[in-house]
Amino acid sequence: MSTFPCDGGRVMVAMSGGVDSSVAAGLLQEQGYDCTGVTMKLFDSGDGAIPRERSCCSLEDVEDARSVAYRLGIGYHVFNFSESFQEEVIDRFIRAYENGMTPNPCIDCNRHLKFDRLYRRAAALGYDRIATGHYVRIERDADSGRYLLKKARDAGKDQSYVLYAMTQEQLAHTLFPLGGMTKAEVRAIAEARGFINARKRDSQDICFVQGGCYADFIRERTGKTYPEGDFIDTAGHVLGRHRGIIHYTVGQRRGLGLSFPEPMYVCAVDPADNTVTLGTERELYTDTLTAEDVNLIACPAFDAPRRLRVRIRYRQPEQWAVVTQTGEDTLKIVFDRPQRAVTRGQAAVLYDGDTVVGGGTIR
């Protein structure tokens, strides 16, 4: 990875066109940093599969970001990262569903675009840091010297879950000006400064899927036909036919097209056998998971099992568990209480109080 120059005041601010990144740029400028705004162009403008009005880098968003940069008197650029977005986010999203998993593309976008591709571009251009409008905080531990990723002050806006993959080098060269603020305070600053986007609504999580129909998006994007297969119960008995595995995710109840004496849910998706396993509510629960592709922030490794809180989806309350590192890149997590709908492809993120210890992908 590219190395940043010596510590200094030049900051490349990722500006999406939303109010958060705009206020982040304004606050940093106020603090004396030499800021330049940058918007990442993530979609090819002629790609009809992605609705322009739903994206986080539409022409309107670019113009909003440009307007704020002009008002602040800072430089502004648009970087075309559409090819990387296709490879690192959209292709990963599709492969996950094809393999019976449920991905989190926001994590991939942050990991591979903002804090890899944009980070390396900033380093190559001689900037000292990058900054974003994420609601998280960075602190440095005096004893270990490690940089720590901390939850935001505004618990309702905290985004630490999607940033667990940040490395020590990235944390050392990143600024999150909004980590100690509430959303209401951010909007008030934007209005006081006359930003055009002060009351702009927040962008949706998955910006490239129209109407929330993932299966339609995948079929249109790949041109593939995903074959029907068997619904089975947890004992292997055939219950009916499914429409193709990309239509289903663990915990799903609606859209099964079958009738049962009691509610049934998707418990597993098996691409090898092209089966979707259905079960009752109680069969959705498990107390153990394994995670891989692990990134630890607060420490280099676990030398013994640790008792931590764990979050297995973005807005889920954290749950107590014992976490054991079983390999350089793997964890075993055993919860105090069985958890509902543990889903392959989602992230398991570990917390010690308000500190992100690390995380990995559920397998």
Short mmCIF file of C-alpha atoms in Angstrom, two decimals:
data_model
loop_
_atom_site.label_atom_id
_atom_site.label_comp_id
_atom_site.label_asym_id
_atom_site.label_seq_id
_atom_site.Cartn_x
_atom_site.Cartn_y
_atom_site.Cartn_z
CA MET A 1 0.00 0.00 0.00
CA SER A 2 1.18 3.52 -0.72
CA THR A 3 2.76 5.40 2.16
CA PHE A 4 1.70 8.91 3.11
CA PRO A 5 4.28 11.67 3.52
CA CYS A 6 5.15 13.18 6.87
CA ASP A 7 2.29 14.42 9.04
CA GLY A 8 0.85 17.67 7.81
CA GLY A 9 -2.20 19.63 6.90
CA ARG A 10 -3.28 18.61 3.38
CA VAL A 11 -6.51 16.63 3.53
CA MET A 12 -8.48 14.99 0.74
CA VAL A 13 -12.14 15.00 1.81
CA ALA A 14 -14.46 12.40 0.27
CA MET A 15 -17.58 14.44 -0.57
CA SER A 16 -20.63 12.43 -1.61
CA GLY A 17 -22.87 15.46 -2.09
CA GLY A 18 -24.61 14.78 1.22
CA VAL A 19 -24.73 16.99 4.27
CA ASP A 20 -22.37 14.90 6.41
CA SER A 21 -19.31 15.02 4.16
CA SER A 22 -19.99 18.68 3.39
CA VAL A 23 -19.94 19.63 7.07
CA ALA A 24 -16.85 17.45 7.57
CA ALA A 25 -15.03 19.52 4.93
CA GLY A 26 -16.20 22.77 6.50
CA LEU A 27 -15.11 21.77 10.00
CA LEU A 28 -11.67 20.68 8.84
CA GLN A 29 -11.16 23.91 6.92
CA GLU A 30 -12.17 25.81 10.06
CA GLN A 31 -9.55 23.87 12.02
CA GLY A 32 -6.84 25.04 9.62
CA TYR A 33 -6.47 22.07 7.30
CA ASP A 34 -5.77 22.62 3.61
CA CYS A 35 -8.73 20.72 2.17
CA THR A 36 -9.62 19.46 -1.28
CA GLY A 37 -13.01 17.90 -1.97
CA VAL A 38 -13.29 14.73 -4.03
CA THR A 39 -16.32 12.83 -5.30
CA MET A 40 -15.88 9.24 -6.38
CA LYS A 41 -17.73 8.45 -9.61
CA LEU A 42 -18.81 4.89 -9.02
CA PHE A 43 -21.19 4.20 -11.90
CA ASP A 44 -20.91 4.51 -15.66
CA SER A 45 -23.42 7.22 -16.50
CA GLY A 46 -24.78 5.29 -19.46
CA ASP A 47 -25.52 2.16 -17.44
CA GLY A 48 -29.28 1.86 -17.39
CA ALA A 49 -29.19 -0.93 -14.81
CA ILE A 50 -28.45 1.60 -12.09
CA PRO A 51 -30.98 4.39 -11.47
CA ARG A 52 -29.34 7.78 -11.41
CA GLU A 53 -31.79 9.24 -8.90
CA ARG A 54 -31.05 6.48 -6.38
CA SER A 55 -27.26 6.52 -6.46
CA CYS A 56 -24.86 8.28 -4.12
CA CYS A 57 -22.87 9.76 -6.99
CA SER A 58 -25.51 11.04 -9.38
CA LEU A 59 -25.05 14.25 -11.34
CA GLU A 60 -27.13 16.04 -8.71
CA ASP A 61 -24.85 14.78 -5.94
CA VAL A 62 -21.74 15.86 -7.84
CA GLU A 63 -23.19 19.33 -8.32
CA ASP A 64 -24.14 19.58 -4.64
CA ALA A 65 -20.61 18.61 -3.60
CA ARG A 66 -19.14 21.07 -6.10
CA SER A 67 -21.44 23.82 -4.78
CA VAL A 68 -20.28 23.27 -1.20
CA ALA A 69 -16.61 23.15 -2.23
CA TYR A 70 -17.06 26.43 -4.11
CA ARG A 71 -18.76 28.02 -1.11
CA LEU A 72 -15.87 26.91 1.09
CA GLY A 73 -13.30 28.10 -1.44
CA ILE A 74 -11.56 24.73 -1.67
CA GLY A 75 -10.46 22.69 -4.67
CA TYR A 76 -12.75 19.99 -6.00
CA HIS A 77 -12.26 16.96 -8.24
CA VAL A 78 -14.21 13.94 -9.47
CA PHE A 79 -12.33 10.64 -9.66
CA ASN A 80 -13.70 7.90 -11.89
CA PHE A 81 -13.60 4.69 -9.86
CA SER A 82 -16.45 2.97 -11.71
CA GLU A 83 -14.30 0.05 -12.87
CA SER A 84 -13.09 -0.63 -9.32
CA PHE A 85 -16.64 -0.30 -7.99
CA GLN A 86 -17.82 -2.88 -10.50
CA GLU A 87 -15.07 -5.33 -9.54
CA GLU A 88 -14.89 -4.80 -5.81
CA VAL A 89 -18.53 -4.10 -4.91
CA ILE A 90 -21.05 -5.13 -7.57
CA ASP A 91 -19.24 -8.30 -8.67
CA ARG A 92 -18.70 -9.33 -5.04
CA PHE A 93 -22.38 -8.67 -4.34
CA ILE A 94 -23.45 -10.91 -7.21
CA ARG A 95 -20.99 -13.71 -6.38
CA ALA A 96 -22.19 -13.74 -2.78
CA TYR A 97 -25.83 -14.29 -3.73
CA GLU A 98 -24.81 -16.91 -6.29
CA ASN A 99 -23.00 -18.75 -3.50
CA GLY A 100 -25.88 -18.68 -1.05
CA MET A 101 -24.59 -15.76 1.03
CA THR A 102 -26.03 -12.33 1.89
CA PRO A 103 -23.39 -9.61 1.36
CA ASN A 104 -23.00 -6.15 2.84
CA PRO A 105 -21.88 -3.97 -0.10
CA CYS A 106 -21.42 -0.90 2.12
CA ILE A 107 -18.60 -2.70 3.92
CA ASP A 108 -16.99 -3.62 0.60
CA CYS A 109 -17.32 -0.05 -0.69
CA ASN A 110 -15.63 1.38 2.38
CA ARG A 111 -12.97 -1.31 2.47
CA HIS A 112 -12.01 -1.39 -1.19
CA LEU A 113 -12.97 2.06 -2.51
CA LYS A 114 -12.81 4.77 0.17
CA PHE A 115 -10.07 3.30 2.32
CA ASP A 116 -8.08 1.59 -0.38
CA ARG A 117 -8.47 3.11 -3.84
CA LEU A 118 -9.15 6.69 -2.67
CA TYR A 119 -6.64 6.33 0.16
CA ARG A 120 -3.89 5.27 -2.26
CA ARG A 121 -4.80 8.04 -4.70
CA ALA A 122 -4.50 10.62 -1.91
CA ALA A 123 -1.10 9.27 -0.88
CA ALA A 124 0.16 9.33 -4.48
CA LEU A 125 -0.92 12.96 -4.84
CA GLY A 126 0.92 14.03 -1.69
CA TYR A 127 -1.96 14.47 0.73
CA ASP A 128 -1.35 13.87 4.42
CA ARG A 129 -4.75 12.44 5.28
CA ILE A 130 -8.15 11.58 3.92
CA ALA A 131 -11.41 12.47 5.66
CA THR A 132 -15.02 11.34 5.40
CA GLY A 133 -18.36 12.19 6.97
CA HIS A 134 -18.71 8.88 8.80
CA TYR A 135 -20.02 8.95 12.35
CA VAL A 136 -17.14 7.28 14.19
CA ARG A 137 -14.13 8.39 16.24
CA ILE A 138 -10.41 7.56 16.20
CA GLU A 139 -8.29 7.57 19.34
CA ARG A 140 -4.73 6.42 20.01
CA ASP A 141 -4.10 4.10 22.92
CA ALA A 142 -1.28 5.50 25.05
CA ASP A 143 -0.12 2.11 26.32
CA SER A 144 -0.06 0.08 23.10
CA GLY A 145 0.40 2.94 20.64
CA ARG A 146 -2.36 1.43 18.47
CA TYR A 147 -5.03 3.50 16.78
CA LEU A 148 -8.52 2.60 17.96
CA LEU A 149 -11.82 2.85 16.11
CA LYS A 150 -14.55 4.04 18.49
CA LYS A 151 -18.31 4.36 18.25
CA ALA A 152 -19.85 7.75 17.48
CA ARG A 153 -21.38 9.94 20.15
CA ASP A 154 -24.71 9.73 18.30
CA ALA A 155 -25.63 6.05 18.80
CA GLY A 156 -28.39 6.29 16.20
CA LYS A 157 -25.90 7.34 13.52
CA ASP A 158 -22.90 5.22 14.57
CA GLN A 159 -21.23 3.61 11.54
CA SER A 160 -18.45 1.67 13.23
CA TYR A 161 -19.92 -1.66 12.05
CA VAL A 162 -19.14 -0.94 8.38
CA LEU A 163 -15.57 0.25 9.09
CA TYR A 164 -14.21 -2.70 11.08
CA ALA A 165 -11.81 -3.59 8.24
CA MET A 166 -9.69 -0.43 8.61
CA THR A 167 -5.98 -1.00 9.18
CA GLN A 168 -3.62 0.79 11.54
CA GLU A 169 -2.06 2.74 8.67
CA GLN A 170 -5.46 3.84 7.40
CA LEU A 171 -6.62 4.92 10.86
CA ALA A 172 -3.39 6.87 11.35
CA HIS A 173 -4.08 8.90 8.21
CA THR A 174 -7.87 9.36 8.39
CA LEU A 175 -10.01 12.07 9.99
CA PHE A 176 -13.65 11.64 11.07
CA PRO A 177 -14.74 15.14 12.15
CA LEU A 178 -18.35 14.14 12.91
CA GLY A 179 -17.67 11.39 15.44
CA GLY A 180 -18.48 13.57 18.42
CA MET A 181 -21.56 15.21 16.92
CA THR A 182 -25.24 14.45 16.49
CA LYS A 183 -27.03 14.56 13.16
CA ALA A 184 -29.09 17.53 14.35
CA GLU A 185 -25.91 19.48 15.11
CA VAL A 186 -24.50 18.64 11.68
CA ARG A 187 -27.62 19.87 9.89
CA ALA A 188 -27.63 23.06 11.98
CA ILE A 189 -24.04 23.80 10.92
CA ALA A 190 -24.93 23.20 7.28
CA GLU A 191 -27.89 25.56 7.47
CA ALA A 192 -25.83 28.24 9.23
CA ARG A 193 -23.23 28.00 6.46
CA GLY A 194 -25.84 28.11 3.72
CA PHE A 195 -24.99 24.71 2.25
CA ILE A 196 -27.35 23.71 -0.55
CA ASN A 197 -27.72 20.20 0.92
CA ALA A 198 -28.46 21.17 4.54
CA ARG A 199 -31.84 19.39 4.49
CA LYS A 200 -31.01 16.75 1.90
CA ARG A 201 -32.19 13.27 2.86
CA ASP A 202 -29.61 10.60 3.64
CA SER A 203 -28.72 8.24 0.81
CA GLN A 204 -29.91 4.65 0.99
CA ASP A 205 -27.52 1.87 1.99
CA ILE A 206 -27.47 -0.09 -1.28
CA CYS A 207 -27.33 2.59 -3.92
CA PHE A 208 -27.24 0.40 -7.02
CA VAL A 209 -30.34 -1.78 -6.57
CA GLN A 210 -33.58 -0.27 -7.81
CA GLY A 211 -36.69 -0.97 -5.75
CA GLY A 212 -34.79 -3.30 -3.42
CA CYS A 213 -35.21 -6.29 -5.79
CA TYR A 214 -31.77 -7.87 -5.62
CA ALA A 215 -32.69 -10.89 -7.75
CA ASP A 216 -33.91 -8.73 -10.65
CA PHE A 217 -30.73 -6.67 -10.48
CA ILE A 218 -28.54 -9.78 -10.51
CA ARG A 219 -30.37 -11.34 -13.47
CA GLU A 220 -30.22 -8.09 -15.46
CA ARG A 221 -26.57 -7.58 -14.62
CA THR A 222 -25.38 -11.11 -15.42
CA GLY A 223 -27.85 -12.17 -18.11
CA LYS A 224 -28.03 -15.54 -16.37
CA THR A 225 -31.02 -17.73 -15.61
CA TYR A 226 -30.97 -19.16 -12.10
CA PRO A 227 -32.70 -22.57 -12.09
CA GLU A 228 -35.51 -23.67 -9.84
CA GLY A 229 -34.75 -26.23 -7.15
CA ASP A 230 -36.14 -27.92 -4.07
CA PHE A 231 -37.33 -26.40 -0.85
CA ILE A 232 -36.44 -28.94 1.84
CA ASP A 233 -36.97 -29.11 5.59
CA THR A 234 -34.15 -29.57 8.09
CA ALA A 235 -34.57 -33.37 7.82
CA GLY A 236 -34.10 -33.24 4.03
CA HIS A 237 -37.74 -33.81 3.03
CA VAL A 238 -38.83 -32.01 -0.14
CA LEU A 239 -41.49 -29.35 0.54
CA GLY A 240 -41.87 -27.75 -2.88
CA ARG A 241 -39.97 -25.79 -5.53
CA HIS A 242 -38.07 -22.53 -5.20
CA ARG A 243 -37.51 -19.88 -7.91
CA GLY A 244 -33.70 -19.84 -7.83
CA ILE A 245 -31.33 -19.41 -4.86
CA ILE A 246 -30.63 -15.71 -5.51
CA HIS A 247 -34.18 -14.96 -4.31
CA TYR A 248 -33.55 -16.14 -0.74
CA THR A 249 -31.65 -15.18 2.38
CA VAL A 250 -31.52 -16.67 5.88
CA GLY A 251 -34.39 -15.51 8.06
CA GLN A 252 -36.70 -14.73 5.13
CA ARG A 253 -40.38 -15.59 5.57
CA ARG A 254 -42.18 -13.71 2.80
CA GLY A 255 -42.13 -14.66 -0.85
CA LEU A 256 -41.79 -18.42 -0.37
CA GLY A 257 -44.96 -19.20 -2.30
CA LEU A 258 -45.86 -22.11 -0.01
CA SER A 259 -48.42 -22.56 2.75
CA PHE A 260 -47.69 -24.29 6.05
CA PRO A 261 -49.55 -24.92 9.33
CA GLU A 262 -47.04 -22.62 11.07
CA PRO A 263 -44.72 -19.89 9.82
CA MET A 264 -41.62 -21.19 8.02
CA TYR A 265 -38.37 -19.35 7.40
CA VAL A 266 -35.28 -19.78 5.25
CA CYS A 267 -32.66 -21.51 7.41
CA ALA A 268 -30.00 -22.24 4.78
CA VAL A 269 -29.22 -21.76 1.08
CA ASP A 270 -27.07 -24.45 -0.54
CA PRO A 271 -25.81 -23.58 -4.06
CA ALA A 272 -24.08 -26.96 -4.48
CA ASP A 273 -27.37 -28.87 -4.23
CA ASN A 274 -29.50 -25.91 -5.40
CA THR A 275 -31.68 -26.32 -2.31
CA VAL A 276 -33.24 -23.86 0.12
CA THR A 277 -33.83 -25.23 3.62
CA LEU A 278 -36.93 -24.07 5.49
CA GLY A 279 -37.57 -24.39 9.19
CA THR A 280 -39.59 -23.07 12.05
CA GLU A 281 -38.71 -19.98 14.06
CA ARG A 282 -36.86 -22.04 16.68
CA GLU A 283 -34.74 -23.67 13.97
CA LEU A 284 -33.35 -20.25 12.97
CA TYR A 285 -31.33 -19.99 16.19
CA THR A 286 -27.72 -20.99 16.79
CA ASP A 287 -25.22 -20.09 19.50
CA THR A 288 -22.03 -20.56 17.44
CA LEU A 289 -20.54 -19.09 14.28
CA THR A 290 -17.20 -19.01 12.52
CA ALA A 291 -15.78 -15.93 10.83
CA GLU A 292 -12.93 -15.54 8.36
CA ASP A 293 -11.12 -12.75 6.52
CA VAL A 294 -10.58 -11.31 9.99
CA ASN A 295 -9.23 -7.84 10.73
CA LEU A 296 -8.26 -6.92 14.29
CA ILE A 297 -7.84 -3.26 15.23
CA ALA A 298 -7.44 -3.02 18.99
CA CYS A 299 -4.78 -5.76 19.16
CA PRO A 300 -2.63 -7.70 16.70
CA ALA A 301 -4.07 -11.09 17.76
CA PHE A 302 -5.93 -12.89 20.57
CA ASP A 303 -3.61 -14.94 22.78
CA ALA A 304 -6.59 -16.35 24.69
CA PRO A 305 -10.39 -16.44 24.37
CA ARG A 306 -11.97 -13.06 25.06
CA ARG A 307 -15.40 -12.12 26.31
CA LEU A 308 -16.75 -9.40 24.03
CA ARG A 309 -19.97 -8.03 22.62
CA VAL A 310 -20.67 -9.01 19.01
CA ARG A 311 -22.94 -7.52 16.35
CA ILE A 312 -23.91 -9.79 13.42
CA ARG A 313 -25.91 -7.26 11.39
CA TYR A 314 -25.82 -3.49 11.03
CA ARG A 315 -28.60 -2.40 13.40
CA GLN A 316 -28.67 -5.43 15.69
CA PRO A 317 -27.97 -4.82 19.41
CA GLU A 318 -24.62 -6.25 20.47
CA GLN A 319 -24.68 -9.66 22.14
CA TRP A 320 -22.28 -11.15 24.70
CA ALA A 321 -20.05 -13.95 23.42
CA VAL A 322 -16.73 -15.70 23.94
CA VAL A 323 -14.43 -15.10 20.95
CA THR A 324 -11.54 -17.45 20.20
CA GLN A 325 -8.99 -16.93 17.46
CA THR A 326 -8.68 -20.32 15.74
CA GLY A 327 -6.22 -19.31 13.05
CA GLU A 328 -4.42 -16.31 11.63
CA ASP A 329 -7.55 -15.34 9.73
CA THR A 330 -10.38 -17.14 11.56
CA LEU A 331 -12.49 -16.74 14.69
CA LYS A 332 -14.95 -18.95 16.58
CA ILE A 333 -17.71 -17.04 18.36
CA VAL A 334 -19.94 -18.69 20.98
CA PHE A 335 -22.84 -16.56 22.20
CA ASP A 336 -24.33 -16.57 25.67
CA ARG A 337 -27.75 -16.88 24.06
CA PRO A 338 -28.61 -18.42 20.66
CA GLN A 339 -28.88 -15.80 17.92
CA ARG A 340 -31.57 -15.60 15.26
CA ALA A 341 -30.73 -15.93 11.56
CA VAL A 342 -26.94 -15.92 11.63
CA THR A 343 -26.26 -15.25 7.95
CA ARG A 344 -23.29 -16.24 5.79
CA GLY A 345 -21.71 -13.23 4.11
CA GLN A 346 -22.64 -10.70 6.78
CA ALA A 347 -20.05 -9.26 9.17
CA ALA A 348 -19.49 -10.23 12.79
CA VAL A 349 -18.04 -7.15 14.48
CA LEU A 350 -16.50 -7.31 17.96
CA TYR A 351 -16.86 -4.57 20.58
CA ASP A 352 -15.24 -3.86 23.93
CA GLY A 353 -17.39 -1.05 25.27
CA ASP A 354 -17.32 1.64 22.58
CA THR A 355 -14.14 0.28 20.97
CA VAL A 356 -14.20 -1.82 17.81
CA VAL A 357 -11.88 -4.75 18.52
CA GLY A 358 -12.19 -6.07 14.97
CA GLY A 359 -14.40 -8.30 12.88
CA GLY A 360 -14.71 -10.80 10.05
CA THR A 361 -17.10 -12.32 7.51
CA ILE A 362 -19.54 -14.97 8.75
CA ARG A 363 -19.01 -18.34 7.07
#
